[in-house]
mmCIF file of C-alpha atoms in Angstrom:
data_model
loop_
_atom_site.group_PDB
_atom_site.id
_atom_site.type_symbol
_atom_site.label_atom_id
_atom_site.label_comp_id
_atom_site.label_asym_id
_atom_site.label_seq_id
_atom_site.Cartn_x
_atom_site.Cartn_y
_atom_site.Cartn_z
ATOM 1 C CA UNK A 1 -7.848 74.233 -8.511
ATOM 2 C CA UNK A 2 -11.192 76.781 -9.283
ATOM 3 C CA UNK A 3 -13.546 77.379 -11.744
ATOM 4 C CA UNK A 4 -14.514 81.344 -12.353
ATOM 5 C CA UNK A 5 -18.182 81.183 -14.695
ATOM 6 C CA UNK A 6 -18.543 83.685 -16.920
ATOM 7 C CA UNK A 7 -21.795 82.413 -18.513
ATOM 8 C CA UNK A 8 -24.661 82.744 -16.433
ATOM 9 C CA UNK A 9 -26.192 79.632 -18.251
ATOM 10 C CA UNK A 10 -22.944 77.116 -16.481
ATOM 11 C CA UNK A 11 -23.957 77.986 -12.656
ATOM 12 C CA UNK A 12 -26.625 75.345 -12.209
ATOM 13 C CA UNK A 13 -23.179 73.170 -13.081
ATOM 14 C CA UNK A 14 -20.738 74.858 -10.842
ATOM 15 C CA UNK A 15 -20.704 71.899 -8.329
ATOM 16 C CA UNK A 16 -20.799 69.259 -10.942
ATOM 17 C CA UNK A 17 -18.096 70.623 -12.550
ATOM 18 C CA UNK A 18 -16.064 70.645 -9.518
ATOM 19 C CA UNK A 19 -16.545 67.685 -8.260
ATOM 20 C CA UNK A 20 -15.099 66.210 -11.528
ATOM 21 C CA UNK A 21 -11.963 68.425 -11.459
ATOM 22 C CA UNK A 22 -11.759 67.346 -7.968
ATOM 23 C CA UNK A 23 -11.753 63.801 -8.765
ATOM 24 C CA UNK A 24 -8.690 64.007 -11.265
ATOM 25 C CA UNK A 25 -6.285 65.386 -8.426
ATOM 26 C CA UNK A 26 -6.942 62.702 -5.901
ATOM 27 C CA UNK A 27 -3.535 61.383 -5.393
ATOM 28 C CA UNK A 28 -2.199 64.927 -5.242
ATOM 29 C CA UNK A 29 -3.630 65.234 -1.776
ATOM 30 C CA UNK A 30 -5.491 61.942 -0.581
ATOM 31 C CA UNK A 31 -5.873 63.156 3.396
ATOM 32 C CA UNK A 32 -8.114 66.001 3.469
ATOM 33 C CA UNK A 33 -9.748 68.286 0.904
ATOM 34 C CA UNK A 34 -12.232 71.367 1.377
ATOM 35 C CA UNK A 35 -13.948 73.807 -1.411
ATOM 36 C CA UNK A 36 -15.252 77.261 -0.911
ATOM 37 C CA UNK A 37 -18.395 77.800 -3.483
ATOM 38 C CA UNK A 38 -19.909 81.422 -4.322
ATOM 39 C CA UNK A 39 -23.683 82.119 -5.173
ATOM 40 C CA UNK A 40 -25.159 78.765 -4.248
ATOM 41 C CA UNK A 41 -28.896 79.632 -2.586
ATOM 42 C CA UNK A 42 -29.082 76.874 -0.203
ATOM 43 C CA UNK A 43 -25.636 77.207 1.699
ATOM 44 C CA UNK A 44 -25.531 81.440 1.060
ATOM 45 C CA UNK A 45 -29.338 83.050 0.537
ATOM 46 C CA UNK A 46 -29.061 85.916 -1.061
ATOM 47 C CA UNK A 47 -29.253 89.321 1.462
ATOM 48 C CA UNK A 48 -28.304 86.696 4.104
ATOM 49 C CA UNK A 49 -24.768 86.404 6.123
ATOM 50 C CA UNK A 50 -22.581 83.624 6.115
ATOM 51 C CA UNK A 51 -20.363 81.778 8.729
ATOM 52 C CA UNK A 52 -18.357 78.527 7.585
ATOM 53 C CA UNK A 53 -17.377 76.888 11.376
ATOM 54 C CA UNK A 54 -16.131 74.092 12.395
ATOM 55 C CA UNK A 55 -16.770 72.418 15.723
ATOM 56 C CA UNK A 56 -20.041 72.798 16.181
ATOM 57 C CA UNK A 57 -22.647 71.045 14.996
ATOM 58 C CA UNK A 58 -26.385 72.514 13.398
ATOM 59 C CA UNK A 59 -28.377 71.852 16.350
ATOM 60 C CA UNK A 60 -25.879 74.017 18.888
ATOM 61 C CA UNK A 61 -25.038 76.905 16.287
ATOM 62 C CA UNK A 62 -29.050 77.194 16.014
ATOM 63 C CA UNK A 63 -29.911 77.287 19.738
ATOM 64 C CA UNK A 64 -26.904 79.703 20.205
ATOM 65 C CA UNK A 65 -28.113 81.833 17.384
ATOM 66 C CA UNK A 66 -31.323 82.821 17.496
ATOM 67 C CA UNK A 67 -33.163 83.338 13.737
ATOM 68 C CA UNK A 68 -29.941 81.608 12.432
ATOM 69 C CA UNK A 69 -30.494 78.351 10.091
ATOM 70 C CA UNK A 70 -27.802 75.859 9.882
ATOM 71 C CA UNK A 71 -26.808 73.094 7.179
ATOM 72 C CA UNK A 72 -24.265 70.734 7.675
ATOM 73 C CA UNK A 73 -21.666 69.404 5.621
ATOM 74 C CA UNK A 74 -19.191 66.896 6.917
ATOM 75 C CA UNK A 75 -17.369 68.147 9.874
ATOM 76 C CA UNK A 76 -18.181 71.929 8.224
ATOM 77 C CA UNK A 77 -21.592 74.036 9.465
ATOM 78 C CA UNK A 78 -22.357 76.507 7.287
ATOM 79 C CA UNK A 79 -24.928 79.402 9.353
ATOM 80 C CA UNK A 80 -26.773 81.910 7.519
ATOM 81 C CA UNK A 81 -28.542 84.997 9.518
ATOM 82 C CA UNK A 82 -29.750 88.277 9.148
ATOM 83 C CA UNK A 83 -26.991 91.343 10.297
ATOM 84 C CA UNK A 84 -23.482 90.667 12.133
ATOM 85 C CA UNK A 85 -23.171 86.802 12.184
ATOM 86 C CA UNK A 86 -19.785 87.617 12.621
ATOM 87 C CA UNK A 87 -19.947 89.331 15.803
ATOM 88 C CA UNK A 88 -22.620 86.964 16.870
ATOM 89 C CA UNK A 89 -20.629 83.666 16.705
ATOM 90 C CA UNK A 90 -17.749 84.785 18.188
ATOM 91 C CA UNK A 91 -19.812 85.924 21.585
ATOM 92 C CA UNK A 92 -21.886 82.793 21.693
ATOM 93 C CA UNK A 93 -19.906 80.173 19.982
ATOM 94 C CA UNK A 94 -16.531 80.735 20.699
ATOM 95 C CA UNK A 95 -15.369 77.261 21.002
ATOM 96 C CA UNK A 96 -15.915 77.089 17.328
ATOM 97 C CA UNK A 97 -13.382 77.946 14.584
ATOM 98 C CA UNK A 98 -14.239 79.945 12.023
ATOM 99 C CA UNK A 99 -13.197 78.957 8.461
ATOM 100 C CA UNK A 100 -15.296 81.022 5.943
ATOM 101 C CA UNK A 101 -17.732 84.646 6.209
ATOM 102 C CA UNK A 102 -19.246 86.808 4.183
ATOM 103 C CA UNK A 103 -22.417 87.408 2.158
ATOM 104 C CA UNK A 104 -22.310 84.837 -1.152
ATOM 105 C CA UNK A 105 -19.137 82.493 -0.348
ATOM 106 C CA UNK A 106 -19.159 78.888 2.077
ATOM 107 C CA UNK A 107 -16.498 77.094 2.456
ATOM 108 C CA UNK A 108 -16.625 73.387 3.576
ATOM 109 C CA UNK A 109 -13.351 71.345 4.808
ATOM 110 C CA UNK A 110 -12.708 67.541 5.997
ATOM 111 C CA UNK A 111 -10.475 64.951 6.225
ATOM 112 C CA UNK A 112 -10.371 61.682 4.218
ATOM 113 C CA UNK A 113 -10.376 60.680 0.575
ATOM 114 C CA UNK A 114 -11.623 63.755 -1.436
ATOM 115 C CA UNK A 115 -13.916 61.950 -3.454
ATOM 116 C CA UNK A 116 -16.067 60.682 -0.472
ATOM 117 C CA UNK A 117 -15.883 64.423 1.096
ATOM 118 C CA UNK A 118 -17.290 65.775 -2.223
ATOM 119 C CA UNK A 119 -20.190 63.733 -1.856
ATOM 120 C CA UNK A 120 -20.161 64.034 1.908
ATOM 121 C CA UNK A 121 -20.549 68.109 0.792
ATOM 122 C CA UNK A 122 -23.320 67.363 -1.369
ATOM 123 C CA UNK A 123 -20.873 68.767 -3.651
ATOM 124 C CA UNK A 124 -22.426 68.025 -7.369
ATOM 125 C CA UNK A 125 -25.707 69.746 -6.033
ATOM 126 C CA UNK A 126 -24.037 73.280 -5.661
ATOM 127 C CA UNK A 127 -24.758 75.741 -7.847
ATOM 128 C CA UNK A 128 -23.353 79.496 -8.106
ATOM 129 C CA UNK A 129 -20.779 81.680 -9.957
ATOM 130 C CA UNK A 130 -17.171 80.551 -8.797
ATOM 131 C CA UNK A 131 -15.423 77.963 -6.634
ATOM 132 C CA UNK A 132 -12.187 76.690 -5.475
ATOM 133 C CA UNK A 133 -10.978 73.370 -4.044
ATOM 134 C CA UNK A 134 -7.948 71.671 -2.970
ATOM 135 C CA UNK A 135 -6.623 68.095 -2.202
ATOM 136 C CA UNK A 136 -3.939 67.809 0.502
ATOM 137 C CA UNK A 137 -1.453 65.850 1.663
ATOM 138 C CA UNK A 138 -0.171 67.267 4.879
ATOM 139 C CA UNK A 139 3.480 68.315 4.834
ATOM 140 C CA UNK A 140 3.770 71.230 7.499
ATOM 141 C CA UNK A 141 1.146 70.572 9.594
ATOM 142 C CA UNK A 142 -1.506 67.954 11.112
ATOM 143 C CA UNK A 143 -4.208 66.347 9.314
ATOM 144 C CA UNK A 144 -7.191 67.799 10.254
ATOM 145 C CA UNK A 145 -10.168 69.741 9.121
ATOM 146 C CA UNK A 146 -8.149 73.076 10.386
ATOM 147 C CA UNK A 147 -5.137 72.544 8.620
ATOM 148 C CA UNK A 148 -6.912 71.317 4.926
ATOM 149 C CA UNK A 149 -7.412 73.972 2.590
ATOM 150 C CA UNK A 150 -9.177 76.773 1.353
ATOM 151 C CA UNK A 151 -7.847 79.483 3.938
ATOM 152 C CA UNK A 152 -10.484 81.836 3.963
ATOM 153 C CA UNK A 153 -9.294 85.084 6.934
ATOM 154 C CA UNK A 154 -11.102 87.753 5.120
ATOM 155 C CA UNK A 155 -14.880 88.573 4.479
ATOM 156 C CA UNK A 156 -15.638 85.991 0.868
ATOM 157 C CA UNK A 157 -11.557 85.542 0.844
ATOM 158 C CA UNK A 158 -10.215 82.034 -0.149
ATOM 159 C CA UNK A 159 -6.517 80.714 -0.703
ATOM 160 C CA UNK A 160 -5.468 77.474 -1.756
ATOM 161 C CA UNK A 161 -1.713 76.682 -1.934
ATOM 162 C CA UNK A 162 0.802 74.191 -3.709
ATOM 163 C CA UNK A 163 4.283 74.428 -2.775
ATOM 164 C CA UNK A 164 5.827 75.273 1.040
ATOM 165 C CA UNK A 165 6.751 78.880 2.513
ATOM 166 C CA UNK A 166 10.360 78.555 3.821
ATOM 167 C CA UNK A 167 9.932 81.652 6.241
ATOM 168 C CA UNK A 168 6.467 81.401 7.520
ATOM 169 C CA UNK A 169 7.378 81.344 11.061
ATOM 170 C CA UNK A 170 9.064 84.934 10.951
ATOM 171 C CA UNK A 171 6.069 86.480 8.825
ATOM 172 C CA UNK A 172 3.579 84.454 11.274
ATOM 173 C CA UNK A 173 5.370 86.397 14.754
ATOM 174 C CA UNK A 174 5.195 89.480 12.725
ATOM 175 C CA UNK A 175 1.624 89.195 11.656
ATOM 176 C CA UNK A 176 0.894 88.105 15.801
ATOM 177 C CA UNK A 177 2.782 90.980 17.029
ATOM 178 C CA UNK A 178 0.287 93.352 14.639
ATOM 179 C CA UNK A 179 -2.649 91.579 16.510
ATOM 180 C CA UNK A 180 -3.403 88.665 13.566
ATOM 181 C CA UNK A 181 -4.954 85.839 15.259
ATOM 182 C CA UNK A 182 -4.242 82.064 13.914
ATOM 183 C CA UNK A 183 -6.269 79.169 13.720
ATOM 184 C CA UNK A 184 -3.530 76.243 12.907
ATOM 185 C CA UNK A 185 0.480 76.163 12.301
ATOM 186 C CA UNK A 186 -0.456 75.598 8.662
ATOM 187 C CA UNK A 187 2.338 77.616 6.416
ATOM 188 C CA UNK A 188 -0.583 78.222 4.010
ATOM 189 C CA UNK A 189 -2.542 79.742 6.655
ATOM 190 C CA UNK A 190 0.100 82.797 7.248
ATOM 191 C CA UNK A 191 -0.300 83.908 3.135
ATOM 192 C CA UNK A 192 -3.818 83.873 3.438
ATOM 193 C CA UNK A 193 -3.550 86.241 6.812
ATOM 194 C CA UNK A 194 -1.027 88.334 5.308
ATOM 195 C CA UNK A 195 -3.095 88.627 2.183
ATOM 196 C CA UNK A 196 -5.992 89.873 4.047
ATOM 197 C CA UNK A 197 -3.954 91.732 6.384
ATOM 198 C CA UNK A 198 -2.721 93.647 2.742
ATOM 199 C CA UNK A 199 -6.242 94.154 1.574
ATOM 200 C CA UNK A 200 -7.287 95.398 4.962
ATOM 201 C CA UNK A 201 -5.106 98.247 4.855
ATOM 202 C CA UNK A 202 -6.138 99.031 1.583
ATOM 203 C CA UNK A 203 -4.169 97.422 -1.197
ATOM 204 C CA UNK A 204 -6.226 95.943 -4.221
ATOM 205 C CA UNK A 205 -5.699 92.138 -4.744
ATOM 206 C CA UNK A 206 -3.296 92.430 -7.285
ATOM 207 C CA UNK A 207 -0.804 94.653 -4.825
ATOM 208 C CA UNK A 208 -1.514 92.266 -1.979
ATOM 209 C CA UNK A 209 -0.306 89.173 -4.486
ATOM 210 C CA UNK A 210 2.956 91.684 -5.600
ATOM 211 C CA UNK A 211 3.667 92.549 -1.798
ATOM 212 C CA UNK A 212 3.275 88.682 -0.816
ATOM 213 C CA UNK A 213 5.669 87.882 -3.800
ATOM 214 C CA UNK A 214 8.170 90.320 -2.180
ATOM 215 C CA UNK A 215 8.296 89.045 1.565
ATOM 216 C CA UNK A 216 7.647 85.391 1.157
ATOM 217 C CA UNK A 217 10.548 83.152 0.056
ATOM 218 C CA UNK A 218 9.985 79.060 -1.044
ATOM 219 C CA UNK A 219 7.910 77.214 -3.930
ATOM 220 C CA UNK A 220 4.467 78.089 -4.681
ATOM 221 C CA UNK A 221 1.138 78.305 -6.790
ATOM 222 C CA UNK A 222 -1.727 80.950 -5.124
ATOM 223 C CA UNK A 223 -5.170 80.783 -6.054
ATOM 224 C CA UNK A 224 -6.903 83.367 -4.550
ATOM 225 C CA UNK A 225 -10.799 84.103 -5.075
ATOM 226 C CA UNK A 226 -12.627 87.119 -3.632
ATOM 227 C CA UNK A 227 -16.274 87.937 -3.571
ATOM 228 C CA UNK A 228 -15.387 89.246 -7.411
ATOM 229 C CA UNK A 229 -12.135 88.178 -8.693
ATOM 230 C CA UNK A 230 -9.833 85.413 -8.841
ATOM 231 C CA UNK A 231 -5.986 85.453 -9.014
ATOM 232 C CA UNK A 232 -3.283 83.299 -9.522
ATOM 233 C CA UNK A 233 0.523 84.055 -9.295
ATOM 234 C CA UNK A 234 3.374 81.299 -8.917
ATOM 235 C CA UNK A 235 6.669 82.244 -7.267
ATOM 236 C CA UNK A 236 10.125 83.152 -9.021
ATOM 237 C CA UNK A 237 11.257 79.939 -10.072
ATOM 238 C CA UNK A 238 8.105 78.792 -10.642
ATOM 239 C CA UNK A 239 9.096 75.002 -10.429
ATOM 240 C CA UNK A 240 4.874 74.276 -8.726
ATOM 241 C CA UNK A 241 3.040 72.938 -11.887
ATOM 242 C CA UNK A 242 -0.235 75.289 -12.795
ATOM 243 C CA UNK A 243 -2.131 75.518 -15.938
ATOM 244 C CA UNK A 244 -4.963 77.908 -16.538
ATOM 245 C CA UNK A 245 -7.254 77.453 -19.256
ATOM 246 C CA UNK A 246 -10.015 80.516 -20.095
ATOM 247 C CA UNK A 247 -12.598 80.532 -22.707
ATOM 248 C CA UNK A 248 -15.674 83.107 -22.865
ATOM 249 C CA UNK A 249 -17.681 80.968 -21.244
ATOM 250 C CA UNK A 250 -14.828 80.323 -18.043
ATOM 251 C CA UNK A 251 -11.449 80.527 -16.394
ATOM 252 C CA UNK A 252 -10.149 77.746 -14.639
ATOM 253 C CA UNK A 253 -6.629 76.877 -13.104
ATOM 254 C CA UNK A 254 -5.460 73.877 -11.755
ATOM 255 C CA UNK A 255 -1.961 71.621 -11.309
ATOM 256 C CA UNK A 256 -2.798 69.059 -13.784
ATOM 257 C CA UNK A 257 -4.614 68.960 -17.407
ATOM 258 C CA UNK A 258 -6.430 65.971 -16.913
ATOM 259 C CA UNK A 259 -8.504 68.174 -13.598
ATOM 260 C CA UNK A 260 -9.305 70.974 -16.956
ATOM 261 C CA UNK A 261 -9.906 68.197 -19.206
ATOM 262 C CA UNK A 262 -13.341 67.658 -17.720
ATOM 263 C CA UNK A 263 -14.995 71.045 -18.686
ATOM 264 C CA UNK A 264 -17.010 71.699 -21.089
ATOM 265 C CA UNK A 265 -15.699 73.473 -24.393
ATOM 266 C CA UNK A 266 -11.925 72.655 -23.228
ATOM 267 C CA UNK A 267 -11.100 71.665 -26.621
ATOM 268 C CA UNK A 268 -11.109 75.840 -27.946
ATOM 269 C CA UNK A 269 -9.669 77.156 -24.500
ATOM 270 C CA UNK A 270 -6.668 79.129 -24.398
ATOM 271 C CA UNK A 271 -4.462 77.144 -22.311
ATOM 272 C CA UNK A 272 -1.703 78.396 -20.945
ATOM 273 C CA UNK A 273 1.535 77.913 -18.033
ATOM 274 C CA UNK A 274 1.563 81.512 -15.685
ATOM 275 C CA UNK A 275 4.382 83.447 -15.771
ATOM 276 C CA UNK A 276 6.984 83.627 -12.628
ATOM 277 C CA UNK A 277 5.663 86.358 -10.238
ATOM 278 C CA UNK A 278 3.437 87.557 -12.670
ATOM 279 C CA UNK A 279 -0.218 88.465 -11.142
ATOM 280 C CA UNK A 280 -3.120 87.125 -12.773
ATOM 281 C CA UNK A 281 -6.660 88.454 -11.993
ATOM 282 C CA UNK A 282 -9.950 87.834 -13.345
ATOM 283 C CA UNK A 283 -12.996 89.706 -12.063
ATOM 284 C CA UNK A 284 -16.938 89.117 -12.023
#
């Protein structure tokens, strides 16, 4: 599920709003959950990097990183810093796993009923331009803050994921032999590498979805949110429920109505099921 604002006047509600979608898709995924949220001062200060990491708590990333300021959020730190944070927690920290970077985005993951991790997060106190979240119940790999989604390998890159990739493992040892690192055995966690990989060597997001839809075989809904856009595409048969409703005031997607029932002026949005394969992109 995600929530793209269009009206500047809806940010102070961004977190709100999610939390309630999140609450309607529970049962959908009652094990682990995570959101990535973009524009929210606290968590991401404007002119600031960003470093979502699991592993570590405040107190350590803060003495490792000098000038850095560190807010927690469940078994998620979120550090914000002046220049290469990047570079910097991978020399001093690198027990920790990175799950989220990049100027405006943070992306906080757990394990446990989603409801309690949303307030865990602080959730309903976010504010900002766009988010995504997701509710899992592990399938292809174990239940831990790692494996729960958003996948987030690229600088303010999320993906979240319904459905299963029946030939991960081959794209994974071909993405590892080009030097792509992993962080879990997660199926979901090879499209969002080989998304970034795609965008890396230059393809928009729209040719990165197309070129995904190409290699990957199996069942699935992508949501994918950059630092200014936010895509959806389903696979060929298209058999993963998704709904996206868009109004001039939002866009929002998620696998059940009742989860777009809860926003505001849903009565006069478009509402409508994505094609198979076809690419859908909104940008800021």
């Amino acid at each position: 599920m995600g929530l793209h604002l269009r009206e500047p006047a809806l940010e102070p509600r961004l977190g709100e709003l999610l939390t309630a979608m999140l609450g309607q898709v529970v049962e959908r995924g009652p094990d682990s959950a995570g959101v990535a949220v973009y524009g929210d001062p606290r968590l991401t200060p404007p002119g600031r990097t960003v470093v979502s990491l699991l592993g570590v708590t405040p107190a350590e990333a803060e003495a490792a990183l000098p000038g850095a300021v560190a807010v927690a959020a469940d078994a998620t730190t979120v550090v914000h810093a002046d220049g290469d944070l990047l570079a910097a927690v991978t020399q001093a920290l690198p027990h920790a796993t990175v799950i989220g970077s990049g100027t405006s985005m943070a992306v906080l993951k757990g394990t446990g009923n989603p409801v309690e991790l949303a307030e865990s997060f602080a959730l309903a106190s976010v504010t900002g331009w766009q988010g995504v979240g997701h509710t899992r119940m592990a399938t292809e790999s174990a239940v831990t803050p790692e494996g729960a989604h958003p996948f987030s390998v690229g600088p303010g890159q999320c993906l979240v994921h319904n459905g299963s990739f029946a030939n991960h493992a081959t794209i994974r040892r071909e993405l590892r032999a080009q030097g792509v690192e992993f962080d879990s055995e997660n199926d979901s966690e090879v499209g969002a590498r080989f998304i970034a990989h795609q965008l890396s060597e230059g393809a928009d997001l729209e040719k990165a979805l197309r070129l995904l839809c190409e290699r990957f075989d199996g069942f699935y809904t992508l949501l994918v949110s950059t630092g200014d856009s936010f895509a959806v595409v389903r696979d060929a048969i298209a058999c993963k429920p998704a709904l996206v409703a868009e109004t001039d005031a939002w866009v929002a997607m998620a696998s059940e109505y009742r989860a777009l029932d809860v926003l505001p002026g849903i009565e006069h949005a478009r509402i409508f099921e994505p094609e198979p394969e076809e690419v859908y992109v909104w940008q800021r």
